[in-house]
Amino acid sequence: MKKYFLLAGFVITSGWVMAQSGKLVAEKSGKGAVLVHQVQAKEGLYSISRVYGVKVADIAAANGFDKDKGLSIGQKIKIPLTAENLSQKKGKTPVYYEVSAKETLTSISSRFNKVSVKDLKSWNKIDGDAVGKEKSIIVGYFDGAAPATASEKETDQKSTAAKSNTKIIGQALVKGTNINIRKGPATDQAVVGTASQDDVLDVLKKVDNEWAWVRTKDGVEGFVASQFLETVEKKAESKPTRTAAKAIGTATVSGTNINIRKGPATDQEVVGVVQQDETVDVIKKVNNEWTSIRTKDGIEGFVASQFLAAGDKKAEVKPERPSAAKSIGSAIVSGTNINIRKGPATDQEVVGVAQQDEAVEVLKNVNSEWTSIRTKDGVEGFVATRFLQAAGKKAELKKVTEATRTATAFGTRINIRKGPSTEQEVVGMAQPEEVLTYLRKVDNDWSEVRNAEGTTGFVATRFLSFDGKPSVASIEAEALAKTQAEEASKAAAEAAAAERALADTKKKEEDQKAESLVSEKITARNDAETTVPDETGYFKADYLKLVNPNLAYEKTLASGIFKTDRGWNDGKYYLLMDNAAPGSLVKLTNPANNKVVYAKVLGKMKGIQYSEGFDIRISEAAAQKLQLGSSDKFNVTVTY
């Protein structure tokens, strides 16, 4: 019965991928063919993955976010169509695709898991090899749960949009990216949604100085940390008033989910999105690459000119390239399933795929990394130059040579990010010992690199080693291992010494006259070894001698524990933390009862397993002395 109930839930949610006509319609994206799903209440990546028969990791990769990221109600996410959920055998739920200009049955086959051209013709009753533009054709059959009916979809939408009748006391702007909305006013409460930079939230109640009760425009209610909120009035004062610029013409959008940016560059903020065949006003043609536009909803910004087709002569928006561009030579493809993209960048839409030893026409050498080509099927686009080999002198293609400098990755699954910050999107991964092309040093913390797949991005420099020298992260890991080995060796030596003392005691017991004296000496020595001068720990005297209380730094941090046999009898307490060098002495305080111990920094947190979500880890003996109970996570005030 329980299984039946879950399946019913899947049927309702899957309705969001349907077009108004009731069909499942696939779309193109930079990472393959996808369906678009709109997130409903109580949905997560795992439940959605079961509906569509695709792995959680594949959904996360298709959308460029972490698989543990929470989803927002109403958020649209891409669902990859793979061999697991798109069948080439005729079934009950067909998947359609809207054919665009210059696409052929061969290119459509490549996009949809190598479905045979014969099946495409059979399913769609196509006689010849040509397929008309804007024709909707079947490209496979969906193996996931059946889509919901229109009435189910409408009912689900209405229930999602329902709001409480709580009175609004004001509004606030979100200051931060992917800010969690929680079920209660505490960080250990469940996440019920997320808010993005500059989202406007209704404020229902100010709980205290740290938390506020809010409601999103989609009706999600919960609690947000007040530090991430700013009143609307304060923010609005700094915003300039936009003038209604006069249009010089119109243009039609050629592409799906095209970004409208704040300025004429790809690193500018995205202020909106336009869709295929949408008509926009052309305000100004900035240069050959960018055009200033205004949508029918009044959003003004800049769009790459290659995604605009002229709506009238006055606009004079140039198409991306002529339909019969002149060839300057030919080349041979060196690689399997090489992407042909709409523009010379890895984030551009894939318009086709070229195979090993396929001959292509060379239209233009864009730069040292990209070449404009045309296939024998007439598909035009851009290919990474390193996957092409010159077929004649006229093409004059330059082979990519090995970079003058490389860097080797240290660690498991090192993130390659879109920008030099941990808040930037992850665009790729570097594996242990992977050799990367080193492009440049951004600052002391970040470097720009390119991996073997051609992905360019930014990596934390501490995870890179150069010219055979160890990376900072590997040095830190080695230092921690060395410290731990030294502690283990010292403990072993002390144990050996204790064994020798016991052997000496047994030998001296043979002398009956000295038995009492030997016993007293052993007892005195053992008492001296196990007695701690002060219950606050062995390191207290050195801490008070070395640390100036007027210059000490104090902060309350999230802590866990690690197990060690030290501290129980000798009062030697230890911790792991990033902001103090190994060997530093610190004071640890339980803020709940003001219990204090003094400890030594054993090593760093970064790079160790299970560090995520914790600022520090303290030894088990220290946790017991602070009376922190049996909790896996607790707060500790650190002074150093």
XYZ file of C-alpha atoms in Angstrom:
640
model
C 0.000 0.000 0.000
C 2.846 2.325 0.847
C 4.525 1.702 -2.521
C 1.265 2.489 -4.323
C 0.948 5.818 -2.457
C 4.475 6.884 -3.430
C 3.869 6.037 -7.083
C 0.737 8.184 -7.076
C 2.784 11.101 -5.784
C 5.261 10.613 -8.622
C 2.490 10.717 -11.214
C 1.244 14.087 -9.989
C 4.656 15.775 -9.929
C 5.722 14.528 -13.363
C 2.973 16.617 -14.963
C 5.134 19.716 -14.827
C 7.301 18.578 -17.772
C 4.315 18.690 -20.157
C 3.606 21.348 -22.731
C 0.150 22.939 -22.884
C -0.754 20.438 -25.573
C -0.257 17.545 -23.090
C 2.946 16.272 -24.749
C 6.365 15.621 -23.239
C 8.635 18.048 -25.105
C 12.445 17.785 -24.974
C 14.710 20.840 -25.164
C 18.339 21.384 -26.156
C 20.898 22.459 -23.571
C 24.665 22.837 -23.359
C 24.861 19.394 -21.698
C 22.543 17.379 -23.950
C 18.800 16.932 -24.411
C 16.624 17.576 -21.345
C 13.072 17.801 -20.043
C 12.218 20.827 -17.841
C 10.600 20.122 -14.458
C 9.016 22.737 -12.167
C 9.573 21.914 -8.488
C 6.466 21.358 -6.341
C 5.943 21.413 -2.570
C 7.755 18.661 -0.617
C 9.810 17.639 -3.674
C 13.565 16.973 -3.495
C 16.211 15.761 -5.914
C 15.866 12.157 -4.746
C 12.091 11.938 -5.277
C 12.411 13.710 -8.659
C 15.201 11.322 -9.718
C 12.940 8.332 -9.062
C 10.145 9.848 -11.147
C 12.370 10.398 -14.171
C 14.537 7.282 -13.813
C 17.815 9.247 -13.710
C 20.594 9.543 -11.121
C 20.641 12.466 -8.655
C 24.238 13.219 -9.686
C 23.184 13.486 -13.356
C 20.420 16.004 -12.513
C 22.864 18.058 -10.419
C 25.456 18.023 -13.244
C 22.876 19.082 -15.848
C 21.932 22.103 -13.717
C 25.420 22.982 -12.439
C 24.581 22.755 -8.729
C 25.502 20.543 -5.775
C 23.443 17.334 -5.335
C 22.848 18.242 -1.663
C 21.427 21.665 -2.578
C 17.830 22.333 -1.488
C 15.206 23.146 -4.125
C 12.712 26.049 -4.186
C 9.013 25.677 -4.994
C 8.460 26.816 -8.578
C 12.131 26.410 -9.501
C 12.681 24.996 -12.992
C 15.369 22.319 -13.313
C 16.704 20.330 -16.270
C 16.194 16.554 -16.351
C 18.737 14.821 -18.650
C 17.368 12.374 -21.196
C 19.659 9.334 -21.078
C 19.650 5.745 -22.277
C 18.098 4.831 -18.885
C 14.921 6.917 -19.209
C 14.550 7.514 -22.987
C 13.781 4.224 -24.696
C 14.289 3.492 -28.394
C 11.487 0.930 -28.230
C 7.991 2.163 -28.956
C 6.057 2.716 -25.697
C 3.025 4.507 -24.286
C 4.595 7.937 -23.544
C 6.303 9.528 -26.589
C 8.852 12.340 -26.192
C 8.645 15.108 -28.823
C 11.236 17.572 -30.075
C 10.715 20.858 -31.960
C 13.095 20.822 -34.943
C 15.028 24.059 -35.587
C 16.668 25.388 -38.754
C 19.461 23.349 -40.391
C 18.857 20.294 -38.203
C 18.861 16.911 -39.903
C 17.739 13.467 -38.858
C 21.425 12.569 -38.402
C 22.109 15.472 -36.000
C 18.859 14.737 -34.120
C 19.946 11.091 -33.809
C 23.275 12.171 -32.270
C 21.506 14.437 -29.759
C 19.093 11.716 -28.584
C 21.341 8.789 -27.618
C 22.054 7.609 -31.213
C 18.424 6.696 -31.916
C 18.349 5.181 -35.411
C 17.316 7.373 -38.340
C 15.145 4.462 -39.471
C 13.114 4.614 -36.228
C 12.769 8.417 -36.494
C 11.317 8.013 -39.976
C 9.004 5.195 -38.869
C 7.668 6.929 -35.742
C 7.032 10.221 -37.546
C 5.997 8.875 -40.973
C 8.840 10.694 -42.766
C 9.537 9.438 -46.293
C 12.712 11.259 -47.285
C 15.788 12.481 -45.386
C 14.586 16.063 -44.887
C 12.622 17.258 -41.865
C 10.856 20.634 -41.812
C 11.744 23.508 -39.462
C 9.468 23.846 -36.394
C 8.107 20.355 -37.003
C 7.380 18.421 -33.801
C 8.717 14.862 -34.069
C 8.963 11.839 -31.735
C 12.563 11.113 -30.644
C 11.951 8.271 -28.170
C 9.632 6.954 -25.482
C 9.801 7.981 -21.829
C 10.367 5.137 -19.341
C 9.570 7.121 -16.167
C 6.208 7.636 -14.421
C 3.266 8.710 -16.597
C 2.574 12.494 -16.799
C -0.277 14.010 -14.797
C -3.496 15.212 -16.412
C -4.131 18.918 -16.895
C -6.663 18.948 -14.023
C -4.139 17.337 -11.659
C -1.540 19.891 -12.655
C -3.941 22.785 -12.034
C -4.950 21.379 -8.628
C -1.309 20.959 -7.630
C -0.497 24.509 -8.731
C -3.363 25.944 -6.671
C -2.383 24.030 -3.547
C 1.245 25.120 -3.908
C 0.246 28.776 -4.211
C -1.827 28.727 -1.002
C -0.594 31.163 1.669
C -1.317 31.607 5.351
C -3.391 34.570 6.505
C -0.595 35.895 8.704
C -0.396 39.713 8.536
C 2.617 41.199 6.707
C 4.558 43.757 8.777
C 7.018 44.761 6.035
C 9.299 43.604 3.232
C 13.017 42.831 2.982
C 15.607 42.189 0.292
C 17.844 39.111 0.445
C 21.573 39.827 0.747
C 23.346 36.618 -0.310
C 23.165 33.618 -2.638
C 21.043 30.522 -1.880
C 20.021 31.638 1.620
C 18.246 28.827 3.503
C 14.618 29.255 4.641
C 14.206 26.996 7.694
C 11.240 25.396 9.444
C 12.138 27.064 12.764
C 14.409 29.916 14.011
C 17.591 27.810 14.388
C 20.325 26.402 12.118
C 19.447 22.827 13.110
C 15.909 23.181 11.728
C 14.917 21.577 8.392
C 15.370 23.624 5.196
C 11.964 24.252 3.515
C 13.247 26.478 0.669
C 15.945 28.903 -0.489
C 16.079 32.599 -1.407
C 18.443 34.259 -3.894
C 20.236 37.617 -4.060
C 17.771 40.591 -4.205
C 14.649 38.413 -3.794
C 11.861 40.426 -2.093
C 10.383 38.605 0.933
C 7.291 39.492 2.990
C 8.248 39.853 6.669
C 5.588 38.283 8.929
C 7.336 38.653 12.287
C 10.709 39.636 13.740
C 11.456 36.736 16.119
C 14.553 38.289 17.745
C 17.783 40.029 16.686
C 18.911 36.905 14.809
C 15.802 35.494 13.039
C 12.801 36.725 11.047
C 9.654 34.881 9.905
C 9.184 35.466 6.150
C 7.122 34.416 3.102
C 8.396 34.166 -0.500
C 6.451 35.235 -3.592
C 5.732 31.508 -4.180
C 4.062 31.216 -0.759
C 6.883 29.403 1.051
C 6.954 30.440 4.728
C 9.821 29.914 7.135
C 12.626 31.532 9.092
C 15.704 33.377 7.721
C 18.756 34.701 9.607
C 18.278 38.486 9.944
C 21.891 39.163 8.884
C 20.902 38.197 5.313
C 17.944 40.618 5.138
C 17.791 44.341 4.373
C 14.689 46.535 4.422
C 13.288 47.413 0.994
C 13.331 51.155 1.725
C 17.060 51.167 2.468
C 17.951 49.216 -0.657
C 15.666 51.190 -2.939
C 17.400 54.507 -2.158
C 20.579 53.396 -3.912
C 18.857 52.201 -7.126
C 18.843 54.662 -10.049
C 15.600 55.219 -11.937
C 15.577 53.574 -15.368
C 14.629 55.788 -18.310
C 12.420 54.518 -21.104
C 14.995 54.430 -23.933
C 13.621 54.824 -27.473
C 13.654 51.649 -29.586
C 15.346 51.675 -33.022
C 13.641 48.475 -34.160
C 12.684 44.939 -33.146
C 14.330 41.507 -33.229
C 13.339 37.872 -32.692
C 15.155 35.649 -30.180
C 16.890 32.604 -31.692
C 17.606 30.262 -28.801
C 16.205 28.908 -25.509
C 16.782 30.517 -22.073
C 18.979 33.336 -23.449
C 20.408 35.523 -20.645
C 19.718 39.274 -20.490
C 22.714 40.849 -18.732
C 23.225 44.132 -16.882
C 26.166 45.059 -19.139
C 27.626 43.924 -22.511
C 29.819 41.082 -21.126
C 29.367 37.472 -19.957
C 30.595 38.333 -16.446
C 27.783 40.858 -15.935
C 24.782 40.122 -13.686
C 21.808 38.313 -15.295
C 18.676 40.522 -15.023
C 16.287 38.359 -17.053
C 15.821 35.567 -19.606
C 14.202 35.487 -23.080
C 12.927 32.469 -24.988
C 12.885 31.114 -28.547
C 10.926 33.308 -31.034
C 10.209 36.013 -28.424
C 10.047 39.537 -29.942
C 12.090 42.280 -28.237
C 12.692 46.010 -28.843
C 16.203 46.878 -30.042
C 17.458 49.980 -28.211
C 21.055 50.091 -29.403
C 23.566 47.930 -31.284
C 26.614 48.157 -28.971
C 29.085 46.274 -31.223
C 29.262 43.103 -33.326
C 28.803 40.953 -30.213
C 26.236 42.739 -28.020
C 22.852 44.476 -28.467
C 20.845 46.530 -25.950
C 17.202 45.304 -25.865
C 13.919 45.666 -23.956
C 11.388 42.833 -23.445
C 7.600 43.140 -23.604
C 7.662 43.042 -19.758
C 9.902 46.155 -19.691
C 13.160 44.410 -18.732
C 16.133 46.228 -20.277
C 19.624 44.789 -20.692
C 22.176 43.333 -23.087
C 21.955 40.160 -25.182
C 24.619 38.479 -27.356
C 23.807 39.559 -30.942
C 24.267 35.993 -32.243
C 20.967 35.042 -30.542
C 18.930 37.786 -32.294
C 17.398 37.700 -35.781
C 16.354 40.985 -37.400
C 12.663 41.817 -36.905
C 12.784 44.682 -39.428
C 15.370 46.608 -41.427
C 15.611 49.452 -38.933
C 17.003 47.175 -36.228
C 19.834 45.948 -38.488
C 20.691 43.086 -36.104
C 23.112 40.794 -37.917
C 22.518 37.026 -37.805
C 25.232 34.866 -36.320
C 26.727 33.831 -39.674
C 25.697 33.624 -43.363
C 23.974 30.420 -44.476
C 26.659 29.723 -47.100
C 29.880 30.926 -45.449
C 32.950 30.539 -47.648
C 35.279 27.682 -46.730
C 39.001 28.434 -46.195
C 40.043 24.795 -46.032
C 39.243 21.431 -44.503
C 40.173 19.425 -41.400
C 39.836 15.943 -39.904
C 38.184 15.422 -36.507
C 40.462 13.824 -33.901
C 38.201 12.497 -31.141
C 34.856 10.775 -30.448
C 31.560 12.675 -29.940
C 33.164 16.115 -30.280
C 30.624 18.878 -29.536
C 29.828 21.496 -32.202
C 28.700 24.620 -30.341
C 26.690 27.701 -31.288
C 29.492 30.046 -30.147
C 33.232 29.788 -29.356
C 32.871 28.845 -25.655
C 32.103 25.714 -23.585
C 28.944 27.288 -22.135
C 27.401 27.746 -25.598
C 24.568 25.515 -26.847
C 25.540 22.254 -28.589
C 24.148 22.261 -32.170
C 25.715 19.007 -33.359
C 28.328 16.292 -32.786
C 31.336 15.296 -34.927
C 32.971 11.869 -34.881
C 36.515 10.471 -35.198
C 38.080 10.971 -38.684
C 35.052 12.930 -39.940
C 35.997 15.525 -42.610
C 34.694 19.073 -41.999
C 35.021 22.421 -43.792
C 36.962 25.171 -41.994
C 35.168 28.542 -42.161
C 37.324 30.641 -39.822
C 40.174 30.345 -37.306
C 38.583 32.289 -34.410
C 41.615 32.113 -32.087
C 44.126 29.556 -30.800
C 41.344 27.626 -29.022
C 38.311 27.708 -31.353
C 37.596 27.132 -35.057
C 34.387 27.746 -37.019
C 33.454 24.646 -39.113
C 30.683 23.143 -41.264
C 29.873 19.397 -41.433
C 28.885 17.434 -44.532
C 25.273 17.624 -43.241
C 25.433 21.451 -43.312
C 25.644 21.924 -39.536
C 27.706 25.059 -38.775
C 29.271 25.888 -35.407
C 32.433 26.084 -33.363
C 34.798 23.271 -32.343
C 37.783 23.301 -29.964
C 40.825 23.549 -32.277
C 42.723 20.832 -30.390
C 40.249 18.248 -31.771
C 41.053 19.170 -35.400
C 43.946 18.116 -37.630
C 44.723 20.092 -40.767
C 43.739 18.308 -43.985
C 45.385 20.879 -46.302
C 47.665 23.938 -46.288
C 44.816 26.351 -47.041
C 43.194 25.752 -43.638
C 46.374 26.728 -41.780
C 45.072 25.278 -38.509
C 47.448 25.562 -35.554
C 47.812 22.478 -33.369
C 47.519 23.115 -29.661
C 50.917 22.537 -28.082
C 51.594 21.524 -24.529
C 51.450 24.534 -22.201
C 54.731 25.887 -20.928
C 53.565 25.223 -17.398
C 51.346 22.608 -15.803
C 50.018 21.965 -12.311
C 49.133 18.683 -10.619
C 45.948 18.397 -8.542
C 46.184 17.153 -4.950
C 43.136 15.674 -3.211
C 39.915 13.926 -4.233
C 37.346 15.656 -6.539
C 38.844 19.145 -6.452
C 36.247 21.664 -7.692
C 36.915 23.698 -10.853
C 34.720 26.806 -10.512
C 33.360 29.409 -12.930
C 35.018 32.238 -10.957
C 37.706 32.635 -8.262
C 35.389 32.134 -5.269
C 33.772 29.238 -3.380
C 30.394 30.854 -4.129
C 30.912 30.420 -7.894
C 29.289 27.592 -9.866
C 31.219 24.301 -10.199
C 31.975 23.666 -13.901
C 34.228 20.621 -13.558
C 36.276 18.345 -11.282
C 40.004 17.603 -11.038
C 40.962 14.102 -9.886
C 43.986 13.159 -7.698
C 47.292 13.562 -9.587
C 45.502 14.962 -12.664
C 47.796 17.223 -14.720
C 46.132 20.570 -15.521
C 47.177 23.351 -17.902
C 48.122 26.335 -15.724
C 46.849 29.563 -17.316
C 47.483 32.285 -14.714
C 47.646 33.254 -11.054
C 44.566 35.264 -10.007
C 45.698 36.103 -6.457
C 47.290 34.339 -3.477
C 44.286 32.008 -3.171
C 43.137 31.195 -6.741
C 44.587 30.075 -10.100
C 42.982 29.714 -13.539
C 43.478 26.260 -15.144
C 42.198 24.053 -17.977
C 41.704 20.281 -17.740
C 42.160 17.621 -20.425
C 38.502 17.904 -21.453
C 38.954 21.577 -22.321
C 37.053 22.949 -19.292
C 38.542 26.257 -18.158
C 37.927 27.514 -14.621
C 39.402 28.422 -11.268
C 40.953 26.182 -8.587
C 42.152 27.003 -5.059
C 45.948 27.263 -5.448
C 46.563 25.349 -2.212
C 45.452 22.149 -4.015
C 48.000 22.564 -6.869
C 51.635 21.457 -7.015
C 54.147 22.954 -9.474
C 57.401 21.616 -10.940
C 57.255 18.486 -8.774
C 57.057 20.504 -5.549
C 54.347 19.522 -3.030
C 51.140 21.563 -2.778
C 50.220 23.546 0.335
C 47.350 21.122 1.022
C 49.677 18.107 0.792
C 52.183 19.778 3.138
C 49.397 20.450 5.645
C 48.179 16.856 5.365
C 51.733 15.538 5.795
C 52.267 17.780 8.837
C 49.063 16.511 10.424
C 50.052 12.886 9.706
C 53.532 13.539 11.146
C 52.093 15.105 14.310
C 49.702 12.216 14.746
C 52.537 9.714 14.152
C 54.727 11.493 16.728
C 51.903 11.396 19.268
C 51.366 7.694 18.572
C 55.097 7.002 18.857
C 55.275 8.905 22.132
C 52.315 6.972 23.508
C 53.962 3.689 22.445
C 57.206 4.716 24.153
C 55.358 5.527 27.356
C 53.579 2.164 27.207
C 56.925 0.390 26.709
C 58.379 2.284 29.647
C 55.434 1.189 31.780
C 56.017 -2.443 30.760
C 59.700 -2.206 31.683
C 58.756 -0.703 35.044
C 56.394 -3.595 35.672
C 59.127 -6.097 34.786
C 61.529 -4.375 37.181
C 58.882 -4.508 39.911
C 58.390 -8.251 39.467
C 62.129 -8.834 39.662
C 62.502 -6.805 42.840
C 59.609 -8.676 44.471
C 62.032 -11.620 44.805
C 63.813 -9.672 47.466
C 61.319 -9.920 50.358
C 63.144 -7.394 52.465
C 62.858 -4.646 49.795
C 59.256 -5.518 48.671
C 57.587 -2.839 50.758
C 60.064 -0.122 49.805
C 59.845 -1.005 46.064
C 56.045 -0.972 46.225
C 55.997 2.445 47.849
C 58.397 3.858 45.218
C 56.336 2.466 42.339
C 53.120 3.867 43.857
C 54.695 7.292 44.314
C 56.026 7.304 40.752
C 52.661 6.271 39.273
C 50.883 8.953 41.286
C 53.332 11.553 39.979
C 52.784 10.437 36.380
C 48.964 10.419 36.526
C 48.346 13.477 38.699
C 47.265 16.591 36.779
C 48.271 19.920 38.418
C 44.847 21.357 37.574
C 41.668 19.745 36.160
C 41.732 22.333 33.356
C 44.616 20.466 31.744
C 48.328 19.921 31.257
C 48.751 22.931 28.921
C 47.252 25.590 31.244
C 50.552 26.893 32.667
C 52.137 27.328 29.201
C 48.984 29.017 27.854
C 48.907 31.579 30.704
C 52.629 32.200 30.190
C 52.454 32.661 26.382
C 49.020 34.202 25.637
C 48.317 37.885 26.349
C 44.604 38.025 27.338
C 44.337 41.606 25.992
C 45.371 40.466 22.496
C 43.590 37.092 22.473
C 40.989 36.270 19.779
C 37.719 34.678 20.932
C 34.927 33.094 18.884
C 32.202 30.478 19.390
C 32.518 27.674 16.812
C 30.646 24.510 15.808
C 32.576 21.503 17.131
C 32.632 17.731 16.991
C 35.003 15.237 18.647
C 37.789 12.855 17.628
C 38.896 9.864 19.648
C 42.360 9.613 21.279
C 43.670 7.867 24.377
C 45.255 11.119 25.635
C 43.787 13.423 28.261
C 42.050 10.883 30.469
C 44.889 10.642 33.048
C 47.535 13.120 31.870
C 45.256 16.140 31.216
C 46.667 16.564 27.685
C 43.777 17.845 25.591
C 43.960 18.413 21.795
C 41.941 19.923 18.932
C 41.942 20.339 15.139
C 41.292 23.821 13.648
C 42.256 25.881 10.584
C 42.887 29.396 11.960
C 45.786 28.521 14.305
C 49.125 26.886 13.500
C 49.762 23.310 14.760
C 51.284 23.517 18.239
C 49.323 26.652 19.248
C 47.747 26.676 22.733
C 44.087 27.663 23.148
C 41.431 27.944 25.857
C 38.196 25.982 25.282
C 35.020 27.070 27.113
C 31.598 25.421 27.233
C 29.286 28.477 26.878
C 26.469 26.527 28.564
C 28.250 26.030 31.921
C 31.540 28.062 31.580
C 33.627 24.909 32.114
C 37.208 25.511 30.831
C 40.106 23.355 29.591
C 43.406 24.271 27.890
C 44.405 22.404 24.719
C 47.041 22.213 21.972
C 46.276 22.489 18.210
C 47.174 19.117 16.680
C 46.565 20.000 13.019
C 44.229 21.516 10.393
C 40.579 20.714 9.669
C 40.853 21.312 5.904
C 41.519 18.179 3.881
C 40.412 15.704 6.577
C 37.404 13.437 6.185
C 34.093 14.499 7.792
C 35.166 18.181 8.164
C 32.106 19.631 6.408
C 29.717 21.351 8.832
C 32.311 21.614 11.625
C 34.705 24.480 12.430
C 36.825 22.461 14.891
C 37.048 18.987 16.469
C 38.207 18.477 20.104
C 39.485 15.305 21.792
C 36.934 13.074 23.480
C 38.558 13.630 26.914
C 38.268 17.424 26.499
C 34.569 17.120 25.571
C 33.890 15.042 28.687
C 35.774 17.490 30.935
C 33.662 20.352 29.482
C 30.504 18.285 30.255
C 29.250 18.601 26.662
C 27.150 15.416 26.826
C 26.739 12.847 24.050
C 25.793 15.182 21.172
C 27.658 14.755 17.857
C 27.752 18.551 17.340
C 27.932 21.371 19.899
C 29.236 24.943 20.358
C 32.607 25.675 21.986
C 34.161 29.130 22.609
C 37.831 29.222 21.487
C 40.294 31.831 22.865
C 43.829 32.069 21.456
